[in-house]
Tab-separated table of C-alpha atoms in Angstrom:
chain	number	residue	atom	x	y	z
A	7	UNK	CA	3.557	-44.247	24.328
A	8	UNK	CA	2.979	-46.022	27.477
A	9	UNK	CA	2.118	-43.023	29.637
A	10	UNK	CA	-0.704	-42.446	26.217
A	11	UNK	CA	-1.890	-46.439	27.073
A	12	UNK	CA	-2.344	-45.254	31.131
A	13	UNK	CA	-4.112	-42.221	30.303
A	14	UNK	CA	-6.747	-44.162	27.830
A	15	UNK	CA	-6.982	-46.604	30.637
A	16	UNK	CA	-7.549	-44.355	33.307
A	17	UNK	CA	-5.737	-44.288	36.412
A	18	UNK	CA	-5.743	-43.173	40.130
A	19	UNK	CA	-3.018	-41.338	42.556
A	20	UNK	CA	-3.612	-42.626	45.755
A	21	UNK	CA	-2.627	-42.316	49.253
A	22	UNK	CA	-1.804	-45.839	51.401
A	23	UNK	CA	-1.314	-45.450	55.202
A	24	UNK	CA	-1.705	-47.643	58.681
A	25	UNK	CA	-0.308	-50.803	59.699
A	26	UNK	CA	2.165	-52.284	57.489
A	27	UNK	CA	2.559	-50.188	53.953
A	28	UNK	CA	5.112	-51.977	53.004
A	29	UNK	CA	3.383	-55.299	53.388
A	30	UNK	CA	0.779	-53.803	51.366
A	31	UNK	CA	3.167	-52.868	48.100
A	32	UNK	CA	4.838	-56.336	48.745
A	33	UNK	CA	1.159	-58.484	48.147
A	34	UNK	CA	0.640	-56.018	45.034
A	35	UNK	CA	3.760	-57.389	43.563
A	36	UNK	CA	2.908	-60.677	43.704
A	37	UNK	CA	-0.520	-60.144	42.701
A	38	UNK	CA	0.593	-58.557	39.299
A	39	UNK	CA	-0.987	-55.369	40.319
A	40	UNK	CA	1.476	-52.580	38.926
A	41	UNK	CA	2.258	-49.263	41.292
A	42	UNK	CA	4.408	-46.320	39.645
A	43	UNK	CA	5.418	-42.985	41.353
A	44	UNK	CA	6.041	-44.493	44.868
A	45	UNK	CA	6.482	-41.147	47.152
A	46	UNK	CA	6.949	-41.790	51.226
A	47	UNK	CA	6.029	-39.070	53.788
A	48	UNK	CA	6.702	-40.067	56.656
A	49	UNK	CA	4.568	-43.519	57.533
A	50	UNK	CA	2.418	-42.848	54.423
A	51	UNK	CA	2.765	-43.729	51.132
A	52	UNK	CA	1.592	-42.101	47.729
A	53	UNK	CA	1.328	-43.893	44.384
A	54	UNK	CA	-0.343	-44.067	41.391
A	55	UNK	CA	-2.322	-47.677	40.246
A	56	UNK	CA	-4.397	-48.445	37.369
A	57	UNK	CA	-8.351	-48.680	37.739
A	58	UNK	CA	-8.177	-52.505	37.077
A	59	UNK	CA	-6.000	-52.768	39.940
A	60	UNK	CA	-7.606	-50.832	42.038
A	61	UNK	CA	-10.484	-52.961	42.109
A	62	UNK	CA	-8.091	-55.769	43.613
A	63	UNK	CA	-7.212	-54.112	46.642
A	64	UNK	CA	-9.792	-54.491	49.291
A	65	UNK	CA	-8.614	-58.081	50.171
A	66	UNK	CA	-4.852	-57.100	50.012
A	67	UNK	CA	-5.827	-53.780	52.272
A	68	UNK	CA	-7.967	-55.869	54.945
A	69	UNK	CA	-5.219	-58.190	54.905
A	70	UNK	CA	-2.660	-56.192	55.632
A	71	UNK	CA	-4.248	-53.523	57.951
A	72	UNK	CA	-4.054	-50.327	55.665
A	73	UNK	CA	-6.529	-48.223	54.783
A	74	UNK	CA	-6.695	-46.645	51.140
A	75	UNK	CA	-7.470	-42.986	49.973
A	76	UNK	CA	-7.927	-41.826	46.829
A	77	UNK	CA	-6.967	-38.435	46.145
A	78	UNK	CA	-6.996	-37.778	41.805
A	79	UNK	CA	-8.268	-39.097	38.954
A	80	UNK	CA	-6.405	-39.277	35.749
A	81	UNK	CA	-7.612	-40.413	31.855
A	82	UNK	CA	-9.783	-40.589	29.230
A	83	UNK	CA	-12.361	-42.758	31.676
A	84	UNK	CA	-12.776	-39.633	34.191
A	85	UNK	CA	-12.536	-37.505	31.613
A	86	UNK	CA	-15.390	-38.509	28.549
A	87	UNK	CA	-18.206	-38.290	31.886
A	88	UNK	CA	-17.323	-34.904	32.697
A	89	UNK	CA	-17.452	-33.824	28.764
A	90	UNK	CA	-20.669	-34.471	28.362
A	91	UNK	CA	-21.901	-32.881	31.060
A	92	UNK	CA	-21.131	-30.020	29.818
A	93	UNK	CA	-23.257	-29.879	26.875
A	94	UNK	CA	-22.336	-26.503	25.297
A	95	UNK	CA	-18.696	-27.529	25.209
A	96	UNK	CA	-19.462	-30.565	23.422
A	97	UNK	CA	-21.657	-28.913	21.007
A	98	UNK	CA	-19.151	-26.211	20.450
A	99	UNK	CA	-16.290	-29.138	19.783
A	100	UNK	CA	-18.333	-31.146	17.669
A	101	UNK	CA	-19.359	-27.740	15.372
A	102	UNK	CA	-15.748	-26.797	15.168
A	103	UNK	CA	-14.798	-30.490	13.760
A	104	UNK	CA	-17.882	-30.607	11.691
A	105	UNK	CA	-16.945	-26.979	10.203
A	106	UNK	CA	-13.281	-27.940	10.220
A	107	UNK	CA	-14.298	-30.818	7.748
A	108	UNK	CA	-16.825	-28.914	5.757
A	109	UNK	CA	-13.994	-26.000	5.169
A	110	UNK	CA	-11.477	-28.557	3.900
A	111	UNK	CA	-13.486	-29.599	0.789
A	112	UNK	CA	-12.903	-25.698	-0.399
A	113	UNK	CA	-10.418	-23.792	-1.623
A	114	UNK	CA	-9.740	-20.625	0.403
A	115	UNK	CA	-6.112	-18.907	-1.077
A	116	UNK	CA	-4.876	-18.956	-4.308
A	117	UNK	CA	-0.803	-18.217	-4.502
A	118	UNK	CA	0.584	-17.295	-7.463
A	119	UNK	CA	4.519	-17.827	-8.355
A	120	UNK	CA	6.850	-16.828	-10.861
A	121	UNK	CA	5.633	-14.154	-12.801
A	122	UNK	CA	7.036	-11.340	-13.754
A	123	UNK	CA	5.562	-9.833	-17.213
A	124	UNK	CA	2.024	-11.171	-16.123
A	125	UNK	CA	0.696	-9.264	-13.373
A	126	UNK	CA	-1.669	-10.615	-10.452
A	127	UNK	CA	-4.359	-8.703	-12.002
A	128	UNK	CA	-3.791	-10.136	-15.162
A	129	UNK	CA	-3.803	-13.589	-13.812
A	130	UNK	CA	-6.776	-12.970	-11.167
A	131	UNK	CA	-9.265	-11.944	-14.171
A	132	UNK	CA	-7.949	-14.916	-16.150
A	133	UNK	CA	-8.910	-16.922	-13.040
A	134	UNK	CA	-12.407	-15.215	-12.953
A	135	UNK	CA	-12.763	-16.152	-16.731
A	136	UNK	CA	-12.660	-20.103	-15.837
A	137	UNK	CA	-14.855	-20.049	-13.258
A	138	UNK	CA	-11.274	-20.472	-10.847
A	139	UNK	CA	-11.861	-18.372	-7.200
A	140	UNK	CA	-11.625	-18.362	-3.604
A	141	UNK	CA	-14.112	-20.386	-1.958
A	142	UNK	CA	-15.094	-23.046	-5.182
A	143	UNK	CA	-15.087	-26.767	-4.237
A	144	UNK	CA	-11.910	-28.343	-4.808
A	145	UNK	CA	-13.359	-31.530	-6.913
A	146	UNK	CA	-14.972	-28.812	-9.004
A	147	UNK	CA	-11.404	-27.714	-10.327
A	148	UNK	CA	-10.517	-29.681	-13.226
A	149	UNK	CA	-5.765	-29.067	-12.864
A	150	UNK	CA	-5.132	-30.591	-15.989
A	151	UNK	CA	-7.496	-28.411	-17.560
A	152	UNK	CA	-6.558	-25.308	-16.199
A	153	UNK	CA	-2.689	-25.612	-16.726
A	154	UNK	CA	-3.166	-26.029	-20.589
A	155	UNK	CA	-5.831	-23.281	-20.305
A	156	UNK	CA	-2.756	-21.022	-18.601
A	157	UNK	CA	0.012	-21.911	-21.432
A	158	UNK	CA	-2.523	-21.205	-24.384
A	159	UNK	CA	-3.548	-17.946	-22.850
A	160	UNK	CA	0.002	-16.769	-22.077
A	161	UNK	CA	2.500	-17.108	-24.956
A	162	UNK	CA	5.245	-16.116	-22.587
A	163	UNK	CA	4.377	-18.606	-20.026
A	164	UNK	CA	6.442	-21.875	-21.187
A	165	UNK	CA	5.771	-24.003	-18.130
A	166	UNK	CA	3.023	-23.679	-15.470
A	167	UNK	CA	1.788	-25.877	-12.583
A	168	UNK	CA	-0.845	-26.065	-10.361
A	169	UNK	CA	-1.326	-28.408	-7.026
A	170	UNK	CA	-3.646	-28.455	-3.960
A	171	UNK	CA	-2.112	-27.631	-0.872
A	172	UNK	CA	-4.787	-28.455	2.404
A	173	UNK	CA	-7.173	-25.851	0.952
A	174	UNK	CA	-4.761	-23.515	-0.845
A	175	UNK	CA	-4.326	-23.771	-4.262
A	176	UNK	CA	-0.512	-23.329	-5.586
A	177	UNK	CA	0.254	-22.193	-9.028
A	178	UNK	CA	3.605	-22.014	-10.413
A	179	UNK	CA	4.537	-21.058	-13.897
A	180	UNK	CA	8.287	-20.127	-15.259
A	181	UNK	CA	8.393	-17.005	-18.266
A	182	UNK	CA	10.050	-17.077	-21.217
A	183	UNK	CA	13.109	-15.362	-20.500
A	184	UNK	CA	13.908	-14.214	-23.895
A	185	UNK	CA	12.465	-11.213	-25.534
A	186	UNK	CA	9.332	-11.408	-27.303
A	187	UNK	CA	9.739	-9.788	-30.622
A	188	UNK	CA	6.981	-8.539	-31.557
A	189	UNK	CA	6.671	-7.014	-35.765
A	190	UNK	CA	7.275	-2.505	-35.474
A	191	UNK	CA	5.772	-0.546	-37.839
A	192	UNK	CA	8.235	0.258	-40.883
A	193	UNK	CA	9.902	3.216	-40.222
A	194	UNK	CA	10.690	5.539	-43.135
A	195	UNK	CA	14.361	5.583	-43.419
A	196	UNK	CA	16.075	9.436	-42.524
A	197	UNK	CA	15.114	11.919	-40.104
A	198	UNK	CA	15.988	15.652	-39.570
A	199	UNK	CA	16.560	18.154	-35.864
A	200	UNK	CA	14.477	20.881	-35.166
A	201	UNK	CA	14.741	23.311	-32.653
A	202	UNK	CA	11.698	23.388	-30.312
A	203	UNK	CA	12.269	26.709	-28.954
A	204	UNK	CA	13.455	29.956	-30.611
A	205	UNK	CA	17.274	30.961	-29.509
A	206	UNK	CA	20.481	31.569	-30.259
A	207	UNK	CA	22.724	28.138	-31.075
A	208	UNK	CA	25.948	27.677	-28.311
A	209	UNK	CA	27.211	25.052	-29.824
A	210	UNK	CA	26.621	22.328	-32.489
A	211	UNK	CA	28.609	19.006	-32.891
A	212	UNK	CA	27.347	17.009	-35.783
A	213	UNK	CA	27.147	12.664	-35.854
A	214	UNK	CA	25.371	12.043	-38.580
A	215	UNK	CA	23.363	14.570	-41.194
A	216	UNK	CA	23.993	17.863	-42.434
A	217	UNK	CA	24.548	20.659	-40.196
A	218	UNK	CA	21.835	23.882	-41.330
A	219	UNK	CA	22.872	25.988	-38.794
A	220	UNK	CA	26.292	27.107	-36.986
A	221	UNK	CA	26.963	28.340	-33.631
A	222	UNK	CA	25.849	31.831	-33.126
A	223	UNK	CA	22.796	32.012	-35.519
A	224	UNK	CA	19.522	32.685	-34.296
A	225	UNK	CA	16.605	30.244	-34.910
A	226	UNK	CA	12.506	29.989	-34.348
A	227	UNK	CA	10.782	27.165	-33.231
A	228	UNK	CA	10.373	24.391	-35.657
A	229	UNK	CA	13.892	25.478	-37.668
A	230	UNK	CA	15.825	23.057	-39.377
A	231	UNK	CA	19.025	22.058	-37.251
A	232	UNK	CA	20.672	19.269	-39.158
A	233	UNK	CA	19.324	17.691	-42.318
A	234	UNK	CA	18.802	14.211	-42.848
A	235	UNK	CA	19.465	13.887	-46.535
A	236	UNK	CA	23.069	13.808	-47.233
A	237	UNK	CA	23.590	15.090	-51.486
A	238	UNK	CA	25.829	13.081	-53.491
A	239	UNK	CA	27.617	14.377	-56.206
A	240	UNK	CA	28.209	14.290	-59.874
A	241	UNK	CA	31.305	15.334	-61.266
A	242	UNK	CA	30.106	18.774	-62.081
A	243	UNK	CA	29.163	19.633	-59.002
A	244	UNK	CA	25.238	18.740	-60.161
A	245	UNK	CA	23.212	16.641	-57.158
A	246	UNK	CA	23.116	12.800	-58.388
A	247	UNK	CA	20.739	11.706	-56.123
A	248	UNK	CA	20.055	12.170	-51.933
A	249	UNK	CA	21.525	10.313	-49.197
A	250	UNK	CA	18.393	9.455	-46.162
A	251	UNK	CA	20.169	9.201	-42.732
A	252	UNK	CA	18.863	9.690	-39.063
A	253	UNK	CA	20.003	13.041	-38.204
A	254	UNK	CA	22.333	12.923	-35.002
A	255	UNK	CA	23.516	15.770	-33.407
A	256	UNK	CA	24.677	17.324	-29.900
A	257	UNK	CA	23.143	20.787	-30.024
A	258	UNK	CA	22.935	23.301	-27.291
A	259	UNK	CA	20.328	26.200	-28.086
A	260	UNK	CA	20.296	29.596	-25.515
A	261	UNK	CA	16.612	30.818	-25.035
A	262	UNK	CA	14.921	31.764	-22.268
A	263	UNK	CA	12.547	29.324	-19.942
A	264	UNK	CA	9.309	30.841	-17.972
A	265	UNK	CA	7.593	29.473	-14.903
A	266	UNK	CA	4.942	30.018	-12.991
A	267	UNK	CA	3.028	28.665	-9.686
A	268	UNK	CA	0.090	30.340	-7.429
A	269	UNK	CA	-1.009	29.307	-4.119
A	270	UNK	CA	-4.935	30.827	-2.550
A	271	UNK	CA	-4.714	33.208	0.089
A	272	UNK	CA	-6.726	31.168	1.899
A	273	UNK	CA	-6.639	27.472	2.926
A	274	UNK	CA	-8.743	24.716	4.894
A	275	UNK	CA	-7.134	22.551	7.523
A	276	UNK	CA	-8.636	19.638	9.413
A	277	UNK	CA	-8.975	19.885	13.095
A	278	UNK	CA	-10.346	17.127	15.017
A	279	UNK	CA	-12.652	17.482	18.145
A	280	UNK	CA	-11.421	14.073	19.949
A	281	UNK	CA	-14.826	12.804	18.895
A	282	UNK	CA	-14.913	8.874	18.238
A	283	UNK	CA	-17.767	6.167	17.307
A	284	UNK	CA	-16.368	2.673	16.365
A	285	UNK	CA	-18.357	-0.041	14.439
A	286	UNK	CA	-17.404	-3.642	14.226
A	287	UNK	CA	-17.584	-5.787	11.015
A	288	UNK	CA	-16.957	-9.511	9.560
A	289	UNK	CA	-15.844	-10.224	6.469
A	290	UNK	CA	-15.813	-13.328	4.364
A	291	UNK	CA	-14.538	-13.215	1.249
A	292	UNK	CA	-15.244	-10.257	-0.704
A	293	UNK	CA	-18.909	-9.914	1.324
A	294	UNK	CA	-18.528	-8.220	4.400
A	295	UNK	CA	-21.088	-7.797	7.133
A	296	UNK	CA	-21.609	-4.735	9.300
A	297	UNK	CA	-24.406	-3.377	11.649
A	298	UNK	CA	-26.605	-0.830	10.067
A	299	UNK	CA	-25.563	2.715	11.866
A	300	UNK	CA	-26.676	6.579	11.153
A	301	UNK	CA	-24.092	9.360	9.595
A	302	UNK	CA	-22.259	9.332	12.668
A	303	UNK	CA	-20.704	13.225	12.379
A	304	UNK	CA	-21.541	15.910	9.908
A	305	UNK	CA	-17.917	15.673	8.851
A	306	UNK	CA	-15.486	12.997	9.935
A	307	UNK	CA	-13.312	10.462	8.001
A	308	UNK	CA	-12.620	7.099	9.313
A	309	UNK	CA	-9.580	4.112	9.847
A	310	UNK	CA	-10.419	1.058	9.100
A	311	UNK	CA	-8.613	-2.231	11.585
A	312	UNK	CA	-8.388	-5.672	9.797
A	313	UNK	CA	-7.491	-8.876	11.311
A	314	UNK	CA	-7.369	-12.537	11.021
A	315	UNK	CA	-8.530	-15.019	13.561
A	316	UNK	CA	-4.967	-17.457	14.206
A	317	UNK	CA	-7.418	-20.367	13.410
A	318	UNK	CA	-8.717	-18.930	10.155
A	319	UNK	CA	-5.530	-18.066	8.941
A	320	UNK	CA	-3.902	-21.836	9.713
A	321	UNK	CA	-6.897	-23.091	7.529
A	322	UNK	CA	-6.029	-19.903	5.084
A	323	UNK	CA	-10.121	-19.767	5.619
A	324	UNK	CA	-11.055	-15.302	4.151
A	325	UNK	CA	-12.407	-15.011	7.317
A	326	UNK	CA	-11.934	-11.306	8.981
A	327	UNK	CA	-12.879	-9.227	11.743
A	328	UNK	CA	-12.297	-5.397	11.567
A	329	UNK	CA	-13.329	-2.200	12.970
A	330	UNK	CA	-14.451	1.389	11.140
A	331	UNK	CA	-13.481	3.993	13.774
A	332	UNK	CA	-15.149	7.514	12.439
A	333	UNK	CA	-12.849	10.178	13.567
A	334	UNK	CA	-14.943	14.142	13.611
A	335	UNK	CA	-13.221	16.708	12.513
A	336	UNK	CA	-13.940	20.537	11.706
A	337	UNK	CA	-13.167	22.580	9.047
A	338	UNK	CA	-11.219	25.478	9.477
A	339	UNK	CA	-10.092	28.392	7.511
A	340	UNK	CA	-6.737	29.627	7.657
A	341	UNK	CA	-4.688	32.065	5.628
A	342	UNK	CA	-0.986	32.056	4.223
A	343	UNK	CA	1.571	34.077	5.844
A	344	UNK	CA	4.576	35.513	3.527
A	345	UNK	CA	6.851	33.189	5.272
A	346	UNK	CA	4.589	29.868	4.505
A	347	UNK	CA	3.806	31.149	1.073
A	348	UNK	CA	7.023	31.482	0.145
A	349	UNK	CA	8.237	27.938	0.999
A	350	UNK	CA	5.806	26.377	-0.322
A	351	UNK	CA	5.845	28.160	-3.824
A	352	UNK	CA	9.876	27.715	-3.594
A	353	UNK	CA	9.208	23.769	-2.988
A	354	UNK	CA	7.241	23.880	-6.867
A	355	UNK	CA	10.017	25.804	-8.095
A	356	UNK	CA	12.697	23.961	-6.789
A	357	UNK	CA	10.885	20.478	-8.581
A	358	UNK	CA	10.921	22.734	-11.901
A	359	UNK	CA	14.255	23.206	-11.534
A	360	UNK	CA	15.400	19.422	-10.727
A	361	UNK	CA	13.462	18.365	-13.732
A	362	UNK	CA	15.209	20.612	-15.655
A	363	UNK	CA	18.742	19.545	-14.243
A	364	UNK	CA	17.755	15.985	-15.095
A	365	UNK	CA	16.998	17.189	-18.791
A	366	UNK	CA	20.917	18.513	-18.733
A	367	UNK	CA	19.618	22.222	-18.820
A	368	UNK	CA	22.091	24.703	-17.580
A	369	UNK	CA	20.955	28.114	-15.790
A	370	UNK	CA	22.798	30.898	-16.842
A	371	UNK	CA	20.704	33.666	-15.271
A	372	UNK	CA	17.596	33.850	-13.222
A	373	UNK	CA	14.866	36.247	-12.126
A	374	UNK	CA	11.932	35.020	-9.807
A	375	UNK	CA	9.399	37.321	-8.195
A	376	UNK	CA	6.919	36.309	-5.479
A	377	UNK	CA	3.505	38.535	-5.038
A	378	UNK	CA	-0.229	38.466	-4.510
A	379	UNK	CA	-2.059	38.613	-7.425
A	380	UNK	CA	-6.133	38.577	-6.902
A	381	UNK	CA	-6.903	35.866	-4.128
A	382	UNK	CA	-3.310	34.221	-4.601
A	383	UNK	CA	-0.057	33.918	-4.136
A	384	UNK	CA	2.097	33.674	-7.373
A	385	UNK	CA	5.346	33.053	-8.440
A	386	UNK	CA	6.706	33.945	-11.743
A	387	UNK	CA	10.173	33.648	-12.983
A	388	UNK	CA	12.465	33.983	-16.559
A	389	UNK	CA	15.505	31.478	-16.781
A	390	UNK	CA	17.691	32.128	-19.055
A	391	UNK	CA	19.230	29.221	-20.167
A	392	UNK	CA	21.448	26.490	-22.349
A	393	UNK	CA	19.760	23.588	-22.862
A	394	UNK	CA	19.944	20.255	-25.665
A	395	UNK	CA	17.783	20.862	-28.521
A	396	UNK	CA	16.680	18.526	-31.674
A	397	UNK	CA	13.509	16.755	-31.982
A	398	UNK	CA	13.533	14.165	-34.460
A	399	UNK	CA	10.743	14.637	-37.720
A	400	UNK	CA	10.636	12.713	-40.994
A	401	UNK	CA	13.183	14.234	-43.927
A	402	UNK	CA	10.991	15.531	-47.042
A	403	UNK	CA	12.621	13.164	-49.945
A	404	UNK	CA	13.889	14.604	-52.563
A	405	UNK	CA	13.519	13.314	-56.052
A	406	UNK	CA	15.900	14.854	-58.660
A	407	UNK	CA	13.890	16.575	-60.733
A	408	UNK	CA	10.998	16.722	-59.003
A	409	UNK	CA	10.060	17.308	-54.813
A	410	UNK	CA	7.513	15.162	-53.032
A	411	UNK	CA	6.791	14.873	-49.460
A	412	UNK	CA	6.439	11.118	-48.456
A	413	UNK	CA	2.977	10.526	-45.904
């Protein structure tokens, strides 16, 4: 704090030398006249003094023989007359404080916290709908408002919270962490498996239902596996009335799988020349502002360089500067080999496969031929395998006496 007092004051280093320094420090003593950093060199002496008592030395220097140099300046005093010399520096200052000030009265970021069934593009066009965005005033944002606004737009939000931060604007809300149940349709009540391929049955282990078919019988597409309508019986052996259950049913079907994937003969492949033209941009905000410039190559595609001034981004002010660099580039034509056909038509077959593992499909035999066909590459293959049938469909009701189909 006191070396903050000196510097407003102003001070001087200075250099004392001649007959009797020490005479000299000895008269500034008494005089009240305060000296700090006392250096010798020899018979000289160097020391800093404040301005006021600087102007009290001539009597105490003729007095005692010395003679007094100054050799720096120091503080706000030496400092202010230089400043505003140098006009364009001062101008520059007093913009940036000026602009600093202006900036504050805005909101520039808007963080949102806490959600996790509402997404940020959810919440950014609920923002849009209130009139609530980067770069508004911030006494134009009503908090009270826009918090009761955010818990009667989302039922699941059950708390939310919004605060000014410098020129940021912080939103918090908390979910409801229970499950919203929302009304299903009404389900008609039983349910029978059918086979979506045609096959042969491996094996059939029944939950719930009817079983239709046994292992070893062969089946089309669309056959009834296991009924969903379970008969109960009167005491002659006569059908009372029908049982409706969800048939449920672990049932492996044998049939065979085809697949298929071509390639072109010929491909294009991008080859660049080394060719580069970069233009410069600014963006505020969503509106950005670039120099107007001509196709710069008949074919080239371009990277695009973002960054934030350190200044902008401590205000959290959308202020950008980027760069477009257009890279040229030719087209060329080139054409398969065997070798690159082949692994690339292998890579599609081996996802085919993978999706079919995941599915709990079993291959039992395989046959897969690669060959040219027209202007491509194709590869065909038969699988034949064991794989879990039984789509679900709604059971046909039965009334005794009489059949209907329910819609």
């Amino acid at each position: 704090m006191v070396e903050f007092l000196k510097y407003l004051r102003g001070y001087l280093r200075i250099r004392v030398s001649g007959f009797s320094p020490e005479r000299f420090m000895n008269l500034c003593s008494n005089k009240g006249i305060l000296l700090w950093k006392i250096v010798r060199e020899g018979d000289v002496y160097y020391m800093n003094i404040n301005l006021k008592g600087f102007r009290a030395l001539r009597p105490i220097a003729r007095k005692t023989g010395t003679r007094v140099a100054i050799l720096e300046r120091y503080g706000l005093p030496f400092f202010v007359p230089k400043l505003l010399k140098r006009k364009v520096f001062l101008a520059g200052l007093l913009f940036a404080v000026a602009f600093w000030m202006w900036s504050s009265l805005f909101i520039w970021n808007i963080e949102l916290s806490g959600n996790y069934q509402i997404t940020d593009d959810m919440f950014g066009s609920f923002l849009k709908e209130n009139t609530v965005a980067v770069g508004m005033r911030k006494d134009a944002l009503d908090i009270e408002k826009l918090e009761k606004e955010i818990r009667r737009r989302f039922p699941e939000v059950t708390w939310a919270s919004a605060r000014l931060s410098g020129t940021k604007l912080l939103i918090d809300i908390k979910e409801n962490d229970a499950p919203i149940i929302r009304e299903s349709e009404k389900k008609d009540v039983g349910s029978d498996l059918v086979s979506a391929y045609a096959g042969t049955v491996v094996s059939i282990v029944v939950r719930s239902g009817v079983p239709v078919v046994a292992a070893g019988d062969t089946v089309e597409a669309g056959t009834v596996l296991v009924e969903g309508k379970v008969p109960i019986y009167n005491d002659d052996a006569t059908v009372r009335e029908y049982l409706y259950v969800d048939a449920d049913a672990d049932i492996i079907l044998e049939h065979v799988r085809e697949f298929s994937a071509s390639l072109p003969l010929d491909y294009i492949k991008k080859e660049y020349t080394g060719r580069e033209k970069t233009k410069l941009y600014f963006r505020f905000g969503e509106k950005q502002l670039k120099m107007p410039q001509d196709r710069p190559f008949l074919v080239y595609d371009s990277v695009i360089r973002e960054s934030r001034p350190l200044l902008f981004e401590k205000l959290s002010i959308p202020v950008y500067k980027g760069s477009y660099t257009y890279r040229e580039y030719l087209n060329v034509e080139y054409k398969y080999s065997r070798e690159e056909a082949e692994g690339q038509l292998k890579e599609k077959l081996r996802i085919f496969l993978e999706s079919l593992e995941e599915k709990g499909v079993q291959i039992i035999e395989k046959d897969v031929k690669i060959d040219i066909s027209g202007n491509s590459w194709v590869l065909s293959g038969q699988f034949l395998v064991w794989e879990p049938v039984g789509d679900s469909v709604a059971v046909e009701k039965i009334i005794i006496g009489e059949t209907e189909a329910d819609e």
